[in-house]
Short mmCIF file of C-alpha atoms and ligand atoms in Angstrom, two decimals:
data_model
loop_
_atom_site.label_atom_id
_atom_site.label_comp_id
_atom_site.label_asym_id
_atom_site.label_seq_id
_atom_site.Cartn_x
_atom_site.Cartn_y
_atom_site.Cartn_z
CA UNK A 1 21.22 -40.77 23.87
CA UNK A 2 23.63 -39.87 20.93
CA UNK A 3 27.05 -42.21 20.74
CA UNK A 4 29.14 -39.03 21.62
CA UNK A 5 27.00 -38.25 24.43
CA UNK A 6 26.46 -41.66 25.47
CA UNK A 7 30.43 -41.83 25.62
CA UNK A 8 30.80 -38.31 27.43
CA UNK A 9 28.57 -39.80 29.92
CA UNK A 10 30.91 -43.07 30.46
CA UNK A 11 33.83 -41.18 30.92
CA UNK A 12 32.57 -38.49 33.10
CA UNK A 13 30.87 -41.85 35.27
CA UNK A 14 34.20 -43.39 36.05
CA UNK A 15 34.70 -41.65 39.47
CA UNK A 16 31.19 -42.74 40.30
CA UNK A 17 30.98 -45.81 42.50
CA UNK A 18 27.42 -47.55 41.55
CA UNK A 19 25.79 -50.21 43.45
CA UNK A 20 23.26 -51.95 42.61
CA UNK A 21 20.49 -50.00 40.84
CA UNK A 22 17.55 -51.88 41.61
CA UNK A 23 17.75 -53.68 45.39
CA UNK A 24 16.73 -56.80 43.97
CA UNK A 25 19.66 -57.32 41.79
CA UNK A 26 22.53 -58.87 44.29
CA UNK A 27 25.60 -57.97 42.26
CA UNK A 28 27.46 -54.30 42.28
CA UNK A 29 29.42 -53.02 39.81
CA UNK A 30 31.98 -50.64 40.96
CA UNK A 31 33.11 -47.72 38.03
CA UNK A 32 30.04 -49.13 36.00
CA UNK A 33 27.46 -46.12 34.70
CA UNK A 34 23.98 -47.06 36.38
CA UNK A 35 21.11 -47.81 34.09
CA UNK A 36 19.34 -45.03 32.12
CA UNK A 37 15.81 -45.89 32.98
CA UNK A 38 13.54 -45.48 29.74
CA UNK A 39 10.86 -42.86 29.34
CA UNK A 40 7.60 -44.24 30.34
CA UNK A 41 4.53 -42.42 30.99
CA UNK A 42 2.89 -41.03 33.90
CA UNK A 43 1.62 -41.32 36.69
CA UNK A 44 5.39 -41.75 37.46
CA UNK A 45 6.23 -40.70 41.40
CA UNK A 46 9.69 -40.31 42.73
CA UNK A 47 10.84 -39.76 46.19
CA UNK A 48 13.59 -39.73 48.52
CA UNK A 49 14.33 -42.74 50.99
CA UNK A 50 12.33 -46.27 51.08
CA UNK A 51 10.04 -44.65 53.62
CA UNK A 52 8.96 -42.58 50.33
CA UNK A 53 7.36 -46.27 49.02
CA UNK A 54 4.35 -46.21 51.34
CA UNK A 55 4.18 -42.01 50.08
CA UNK A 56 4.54 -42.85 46.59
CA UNK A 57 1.61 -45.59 46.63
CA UNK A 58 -0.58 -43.02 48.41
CA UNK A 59 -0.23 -40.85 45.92
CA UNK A 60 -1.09 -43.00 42.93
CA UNK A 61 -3.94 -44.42 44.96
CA UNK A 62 -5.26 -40.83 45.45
CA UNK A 63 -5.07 -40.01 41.23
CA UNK A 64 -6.64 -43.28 40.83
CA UNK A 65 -9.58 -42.57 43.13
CA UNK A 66 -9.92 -38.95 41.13
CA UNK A 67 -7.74 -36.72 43.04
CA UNK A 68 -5.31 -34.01 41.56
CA UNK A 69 -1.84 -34.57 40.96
CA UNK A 70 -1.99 -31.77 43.56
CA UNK A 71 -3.84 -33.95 46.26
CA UNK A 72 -1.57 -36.88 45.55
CA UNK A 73 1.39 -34.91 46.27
CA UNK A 74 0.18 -33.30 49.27
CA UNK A 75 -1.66 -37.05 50.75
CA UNK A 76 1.66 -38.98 49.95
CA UNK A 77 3.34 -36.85 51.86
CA UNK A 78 1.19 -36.23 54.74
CA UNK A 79 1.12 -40.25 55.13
CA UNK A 80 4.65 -39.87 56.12
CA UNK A 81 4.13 -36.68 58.33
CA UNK A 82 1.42 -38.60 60.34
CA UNK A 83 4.00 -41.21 61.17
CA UNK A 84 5.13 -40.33 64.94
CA UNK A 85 7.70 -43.15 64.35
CA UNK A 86 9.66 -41.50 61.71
CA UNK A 87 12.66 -39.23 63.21
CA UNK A 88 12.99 -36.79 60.23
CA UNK A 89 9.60 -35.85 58.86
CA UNK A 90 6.55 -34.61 60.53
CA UNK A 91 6.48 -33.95 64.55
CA UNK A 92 7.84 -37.58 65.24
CA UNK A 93 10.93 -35.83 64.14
CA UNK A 94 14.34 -35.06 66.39
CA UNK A 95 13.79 -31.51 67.47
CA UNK A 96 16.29 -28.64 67.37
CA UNK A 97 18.42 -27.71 70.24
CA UNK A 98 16.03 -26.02 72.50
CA UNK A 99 14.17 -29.68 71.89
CA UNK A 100 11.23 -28.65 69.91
CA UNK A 101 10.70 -29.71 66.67
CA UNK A 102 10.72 -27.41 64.12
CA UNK A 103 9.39 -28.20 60.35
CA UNK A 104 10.45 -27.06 57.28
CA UNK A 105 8.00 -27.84 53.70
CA UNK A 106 7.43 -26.64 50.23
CA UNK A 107 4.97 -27.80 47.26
CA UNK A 108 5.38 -27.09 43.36
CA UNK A 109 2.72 -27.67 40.75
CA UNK A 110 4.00 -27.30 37.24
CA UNK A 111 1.01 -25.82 35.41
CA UNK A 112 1.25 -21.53 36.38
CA UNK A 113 4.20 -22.58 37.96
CA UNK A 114 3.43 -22.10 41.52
CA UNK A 115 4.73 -22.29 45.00
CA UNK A 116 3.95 -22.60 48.70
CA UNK A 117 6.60 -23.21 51.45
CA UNK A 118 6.40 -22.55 55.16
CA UNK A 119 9.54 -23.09 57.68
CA UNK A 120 10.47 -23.15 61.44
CA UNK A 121 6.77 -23.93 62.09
CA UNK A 122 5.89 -25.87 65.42
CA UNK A 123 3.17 -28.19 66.49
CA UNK A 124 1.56 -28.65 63.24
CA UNK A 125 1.48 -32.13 61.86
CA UNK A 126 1.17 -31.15 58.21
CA UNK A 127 4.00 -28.70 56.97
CA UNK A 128 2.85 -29.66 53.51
CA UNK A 129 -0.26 -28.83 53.51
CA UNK A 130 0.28 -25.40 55.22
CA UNK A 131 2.58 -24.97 52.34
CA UNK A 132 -0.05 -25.74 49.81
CA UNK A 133 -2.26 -23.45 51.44
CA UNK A 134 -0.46 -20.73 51.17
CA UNK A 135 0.24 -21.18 47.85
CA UNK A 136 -3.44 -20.89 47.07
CA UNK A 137 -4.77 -18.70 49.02
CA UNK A 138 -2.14 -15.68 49.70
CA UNK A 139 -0.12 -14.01 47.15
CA UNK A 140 3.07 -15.02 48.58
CA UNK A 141 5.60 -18.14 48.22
CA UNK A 142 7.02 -18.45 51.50
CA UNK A 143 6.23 -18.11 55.33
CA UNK A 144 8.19 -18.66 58.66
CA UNK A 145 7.67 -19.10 61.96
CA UNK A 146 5.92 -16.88 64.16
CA UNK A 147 3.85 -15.93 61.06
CA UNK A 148 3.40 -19.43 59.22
CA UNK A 149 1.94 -20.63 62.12
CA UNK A 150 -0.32 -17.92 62.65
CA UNK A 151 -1.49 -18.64 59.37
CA UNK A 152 -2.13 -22.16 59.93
CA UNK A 153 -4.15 -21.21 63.10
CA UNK A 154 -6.40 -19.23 61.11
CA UNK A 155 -6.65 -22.20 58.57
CA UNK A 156 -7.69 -24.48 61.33
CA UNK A 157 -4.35 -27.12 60.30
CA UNK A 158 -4.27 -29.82 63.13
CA UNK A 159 -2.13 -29.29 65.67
CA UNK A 160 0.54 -32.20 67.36
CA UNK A 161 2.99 -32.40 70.44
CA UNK A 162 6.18 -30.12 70.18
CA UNK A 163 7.94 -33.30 70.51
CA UNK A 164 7.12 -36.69 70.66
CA UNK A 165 8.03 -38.43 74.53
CA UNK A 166 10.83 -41.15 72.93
CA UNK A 167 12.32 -37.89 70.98
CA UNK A 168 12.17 -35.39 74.09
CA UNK A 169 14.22 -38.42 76.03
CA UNK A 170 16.57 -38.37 73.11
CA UNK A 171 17.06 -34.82 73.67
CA UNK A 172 17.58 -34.81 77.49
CA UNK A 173 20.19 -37.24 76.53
CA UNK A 174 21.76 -35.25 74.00
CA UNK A 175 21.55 -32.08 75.77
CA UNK A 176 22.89 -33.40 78.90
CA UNK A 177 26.07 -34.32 77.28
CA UNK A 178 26.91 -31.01 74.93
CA UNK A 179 29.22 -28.26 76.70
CA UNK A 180 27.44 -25.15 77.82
CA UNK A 181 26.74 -22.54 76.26
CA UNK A 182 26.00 -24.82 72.88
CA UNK A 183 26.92 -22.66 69.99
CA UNK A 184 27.32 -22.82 66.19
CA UNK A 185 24.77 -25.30 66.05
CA UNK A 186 25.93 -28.82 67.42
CA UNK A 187 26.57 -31.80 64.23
CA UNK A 188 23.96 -34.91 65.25
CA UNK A 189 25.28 -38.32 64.50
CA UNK A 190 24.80 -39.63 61.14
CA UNK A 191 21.61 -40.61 60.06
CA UNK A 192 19.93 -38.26 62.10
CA UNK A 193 18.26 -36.22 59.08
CA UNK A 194 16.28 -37.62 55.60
CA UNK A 195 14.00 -35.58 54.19
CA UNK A 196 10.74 -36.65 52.31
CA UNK A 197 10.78 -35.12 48.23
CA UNK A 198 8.82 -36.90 46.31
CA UNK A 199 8.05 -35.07 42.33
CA UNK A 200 5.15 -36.96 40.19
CA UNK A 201 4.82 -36.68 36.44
CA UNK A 202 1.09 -36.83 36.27
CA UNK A 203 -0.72 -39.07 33.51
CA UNK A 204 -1.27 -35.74 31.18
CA UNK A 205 2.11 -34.75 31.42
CA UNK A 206 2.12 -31.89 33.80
CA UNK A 207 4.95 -32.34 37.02
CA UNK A 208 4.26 -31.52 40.75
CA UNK A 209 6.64 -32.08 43.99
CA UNK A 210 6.60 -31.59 47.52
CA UNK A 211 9.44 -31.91 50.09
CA UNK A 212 8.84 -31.94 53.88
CA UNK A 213 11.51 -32.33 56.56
CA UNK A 214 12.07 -31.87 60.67
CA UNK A 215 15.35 -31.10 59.64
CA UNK A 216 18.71 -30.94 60.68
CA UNK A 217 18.46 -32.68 64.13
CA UNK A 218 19.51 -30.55 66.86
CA UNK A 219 19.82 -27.58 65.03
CA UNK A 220 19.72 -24.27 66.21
CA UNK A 221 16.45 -22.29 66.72
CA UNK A 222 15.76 -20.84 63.55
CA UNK A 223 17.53 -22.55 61.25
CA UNK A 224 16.04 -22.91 58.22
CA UNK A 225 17.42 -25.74 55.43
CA UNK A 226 16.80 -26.81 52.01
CA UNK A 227 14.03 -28.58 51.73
CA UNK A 228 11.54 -25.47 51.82
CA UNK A 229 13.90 -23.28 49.41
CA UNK A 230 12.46 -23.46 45.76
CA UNK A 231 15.63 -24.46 43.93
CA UNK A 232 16.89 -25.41 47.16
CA UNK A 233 15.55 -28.84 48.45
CA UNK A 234 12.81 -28.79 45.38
CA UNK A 235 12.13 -27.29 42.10
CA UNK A 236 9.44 -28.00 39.39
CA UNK A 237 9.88 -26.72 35.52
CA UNK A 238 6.95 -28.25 33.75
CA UNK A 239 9.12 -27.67 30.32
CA UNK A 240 11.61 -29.58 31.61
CA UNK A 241 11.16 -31.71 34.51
CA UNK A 242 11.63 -32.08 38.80
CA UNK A 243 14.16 -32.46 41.39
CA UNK A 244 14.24 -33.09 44.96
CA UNK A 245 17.11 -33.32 47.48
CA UNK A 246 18.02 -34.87 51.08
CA UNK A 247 20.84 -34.48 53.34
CA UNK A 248 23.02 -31.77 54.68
CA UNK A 249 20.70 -28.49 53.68
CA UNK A 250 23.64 -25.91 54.11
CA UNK A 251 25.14 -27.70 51.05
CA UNK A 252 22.52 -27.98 48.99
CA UNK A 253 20.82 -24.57 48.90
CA UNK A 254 24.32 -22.73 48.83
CA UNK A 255 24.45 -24.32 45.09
CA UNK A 256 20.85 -24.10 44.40
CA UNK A 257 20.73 -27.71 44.31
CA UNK A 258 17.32 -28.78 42.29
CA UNK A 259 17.71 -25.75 40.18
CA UNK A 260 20.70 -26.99 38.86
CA UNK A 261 19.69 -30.45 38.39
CA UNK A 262 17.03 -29.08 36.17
CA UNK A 263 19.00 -27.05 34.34
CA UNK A 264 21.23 -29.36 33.47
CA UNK A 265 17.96 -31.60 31.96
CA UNK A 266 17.08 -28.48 30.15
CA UNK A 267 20.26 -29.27 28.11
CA UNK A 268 19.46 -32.27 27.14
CA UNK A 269 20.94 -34.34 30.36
CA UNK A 270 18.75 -37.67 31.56
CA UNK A 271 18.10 -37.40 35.17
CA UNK A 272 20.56 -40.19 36.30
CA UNK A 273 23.61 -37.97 34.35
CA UNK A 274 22.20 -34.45 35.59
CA UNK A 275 22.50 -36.18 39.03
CA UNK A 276 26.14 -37.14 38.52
CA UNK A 277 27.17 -34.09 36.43
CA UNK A 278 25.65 -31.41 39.39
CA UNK A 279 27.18 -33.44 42.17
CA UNK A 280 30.19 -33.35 40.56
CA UNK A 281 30.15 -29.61 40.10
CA UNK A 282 29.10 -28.76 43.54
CA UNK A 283 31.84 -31.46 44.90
CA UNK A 284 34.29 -28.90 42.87
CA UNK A 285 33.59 -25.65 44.08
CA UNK A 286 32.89 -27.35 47.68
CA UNK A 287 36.54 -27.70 49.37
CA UNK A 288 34.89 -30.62 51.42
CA UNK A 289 34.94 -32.24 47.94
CA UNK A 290 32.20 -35.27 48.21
CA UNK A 291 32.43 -35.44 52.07
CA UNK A 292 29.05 -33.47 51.72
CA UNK A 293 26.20 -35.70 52.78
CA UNK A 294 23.90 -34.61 49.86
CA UNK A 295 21.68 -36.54 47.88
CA UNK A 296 19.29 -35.98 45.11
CA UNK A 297 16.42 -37.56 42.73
CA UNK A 298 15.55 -35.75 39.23
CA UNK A 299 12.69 -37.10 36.75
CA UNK A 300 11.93 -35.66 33.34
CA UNK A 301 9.24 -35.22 31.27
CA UNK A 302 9.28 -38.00 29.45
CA UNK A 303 9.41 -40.07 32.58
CA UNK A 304 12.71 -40.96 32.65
CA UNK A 305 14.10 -40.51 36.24
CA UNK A 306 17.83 -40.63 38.47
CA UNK A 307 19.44 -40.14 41.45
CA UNK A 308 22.94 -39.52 42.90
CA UNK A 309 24.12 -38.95 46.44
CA UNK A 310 27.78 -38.68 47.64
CA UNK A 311 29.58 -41.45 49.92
CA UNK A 312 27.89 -44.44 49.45
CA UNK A 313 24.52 -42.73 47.80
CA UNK A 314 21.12 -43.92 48.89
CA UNK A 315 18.18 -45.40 48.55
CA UNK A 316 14.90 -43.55 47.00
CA UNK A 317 11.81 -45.10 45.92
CA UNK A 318 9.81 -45.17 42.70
CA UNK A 319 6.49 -46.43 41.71
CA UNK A 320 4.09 -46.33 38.74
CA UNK A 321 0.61 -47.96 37.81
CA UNK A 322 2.37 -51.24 37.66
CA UNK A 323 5.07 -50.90 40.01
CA UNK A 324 6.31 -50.22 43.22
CA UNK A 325 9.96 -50.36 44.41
CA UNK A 326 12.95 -49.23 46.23
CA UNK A 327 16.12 -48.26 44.19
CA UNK A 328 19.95 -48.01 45.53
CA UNK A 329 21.28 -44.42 44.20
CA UNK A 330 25.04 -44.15 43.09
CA UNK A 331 27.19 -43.27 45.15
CA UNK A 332 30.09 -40.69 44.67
CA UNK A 333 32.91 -40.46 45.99
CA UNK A 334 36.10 -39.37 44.05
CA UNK A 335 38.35 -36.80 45.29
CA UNK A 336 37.88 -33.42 45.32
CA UNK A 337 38.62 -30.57 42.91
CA UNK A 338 40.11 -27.36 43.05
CA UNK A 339 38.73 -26.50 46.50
CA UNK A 340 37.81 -22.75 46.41
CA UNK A 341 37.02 -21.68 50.09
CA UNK A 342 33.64 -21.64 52.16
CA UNK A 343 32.62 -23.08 55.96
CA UNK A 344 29.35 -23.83 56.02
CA UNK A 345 27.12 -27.11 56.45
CA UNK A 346 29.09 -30.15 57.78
C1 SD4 B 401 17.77 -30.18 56.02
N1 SD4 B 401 17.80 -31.38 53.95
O1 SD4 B 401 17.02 -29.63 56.81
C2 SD4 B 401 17.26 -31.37 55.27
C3 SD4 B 401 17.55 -32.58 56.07
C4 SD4 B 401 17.74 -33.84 55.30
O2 SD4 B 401 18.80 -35.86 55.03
O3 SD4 B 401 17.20 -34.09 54.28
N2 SD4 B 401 18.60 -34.70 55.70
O4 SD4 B 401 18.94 -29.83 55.84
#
């Protein structure tokens, strides 16, 4: 980075509260800029959360045994939709408000630039690759529901419980104590909803993603978030480089959320201050400010990579041929700007 840009980017940083970078490092550093990680090549795999780790080693382990960058996308991600135990991704997740559990997925490959996504599909265990499949079989991006699942019939996808037992108790519960009729969509305690987006720069260059969710827990019927939106909870620009999101979806896709983060590496940006920089944009046309519950991870294509959330950030996990690791996000939280109108999400 340039001097003047390396100073822009110090002085735009000093709302941003950073803790520790890397998990094993005990000491934080409040109003310090995080560490601009160094471009390395690939395979270099990103994703959201620390249950992304176990995704992230899949994936390498599938490029290593000959797969495509495609494959490892898709079989890092269906490692964590096969795991009943996790409440967000796959069918293990907390259902919507009629208690089913509804799935939301999308997957990116750089080269043509393509894209599959499928949402509000139940009883399938593997949103992702339903996504993948329609984005190489059908001439279309995007199915929901009724018709997404159809499709995956006809594809012979395996099919899972609506809702897992532990979950549908969970519900009971939760429905039991909402008032009647439930309307507008009821707001689940916090951390009911992480999303799996994990983006890989493969060894030749070339970037692919996938994102795969249950969602907003207890959400209406219907509702559709982020993470299968392309520019919404994912986007892939094999010029420039990847970006995936987690959190609140209504606040993500309403600013086009990955889009922007790429954009912003398009100009010249490294991940970690596209992160900051779009956060802080969205935080100033959103009158909640930074009370958003939104996080993001952006790698380029030199494989240098970021991430940024609001509040206290989070943790996302990153792993190449010779490492594997968690990583603590920073955090922002500085008052907002200029508040300009708007009710949805939170
Ligand atoms: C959604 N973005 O459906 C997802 C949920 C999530 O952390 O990632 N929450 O809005």
């Amino acid at each position: 980075m340039s001097t003047t840009s390396r100073r822009e980017f110090l002085a735009q940083a000093a709302s941003v509260t950073v803790v520790a970078r890397a998990l094993t490092h005990s000491a934080t550093a409040a109003d310090v800029p995080p560490v601009l990680s160094q471009p390395q090549p690939g395979p270099l795999v990103v994703s959201t959360w620390p249950f992304g780790k176990p995704s992230n080693e899949q994936a390498l382990k599938i490029l290593k045994e000959g797969g495509s960058p495609l494959d490892a996308v898709e079989q890092g991600i269906r490692l964590t939709e096969s795991d009943l135990g996790n409440p967000s991704v796959g069918l293990g997740g907390i259902p919507n408000s009629e208690g089913i559990v509804q799935l939301d997925a999308c997957i990116m490959s750089g080269p043509g630039h393509r894209a599959g996504s499928v949402a509000a599909v139940t009883g399938f265990q593997h949103p992702i690759s339903i996504a993948r499949r329609v984005m190489e079989t059908t001439r279309h991006v995007m199915l929901v529901g009724e018709g997404a699942m159809r499709f995956a019939s006809e594809h012979g996808f395996e099919k899972g419980p609506e809702v897992t037992e532990g979950q549908r108790e969970a519900w009971k519960k939760w429905k039991a104590e909402q008032p009647k009729p439930t309307t507008g969509g009821a707001r689940p305690p916090a951390p009911n909803h992480d999303t799996l987006a994990l983006i890989l720069l493969a060894p030749d260059g070339n970037i692919y993603g996938g994102c795969s969710t249950s969602g907003w827990g207890y959400k209406l019927p219907g509702r559709v978030g982020d993470s299968p939106i392309i520019g919404g909870g994912l986007y892939v620009d094999n010029e420039v480089g990847a970006a995936g999101a987690t959190g609140i979806g209504e606040n993500v896709m309403r600013f086009c959320g990955t889009f922007l983060f790429v954009e912003l590496m398009r100009q010249g940006r490294h991940p970690q201050e596209a992160c900051i920089e779009a956060i802080q944009r969205i935080a100033k046309l959103d009158p909640k400010g930074f009370d958003l519950s939104i996080n993001f991870i952006a790698l380029d294509k030199q494989g240098r990579y970021g991430a940024a959330g609001t509040g206290s950030g989070f943790q996302y996990a990153v792993a190449s041929n010779t490492y594997s690791r968690v990583e603590q996000s920073p955090g922002l939280t500085a008052a907002p700007i200029g508040p300009v109108g708007g009710n949805q999400g939170k």
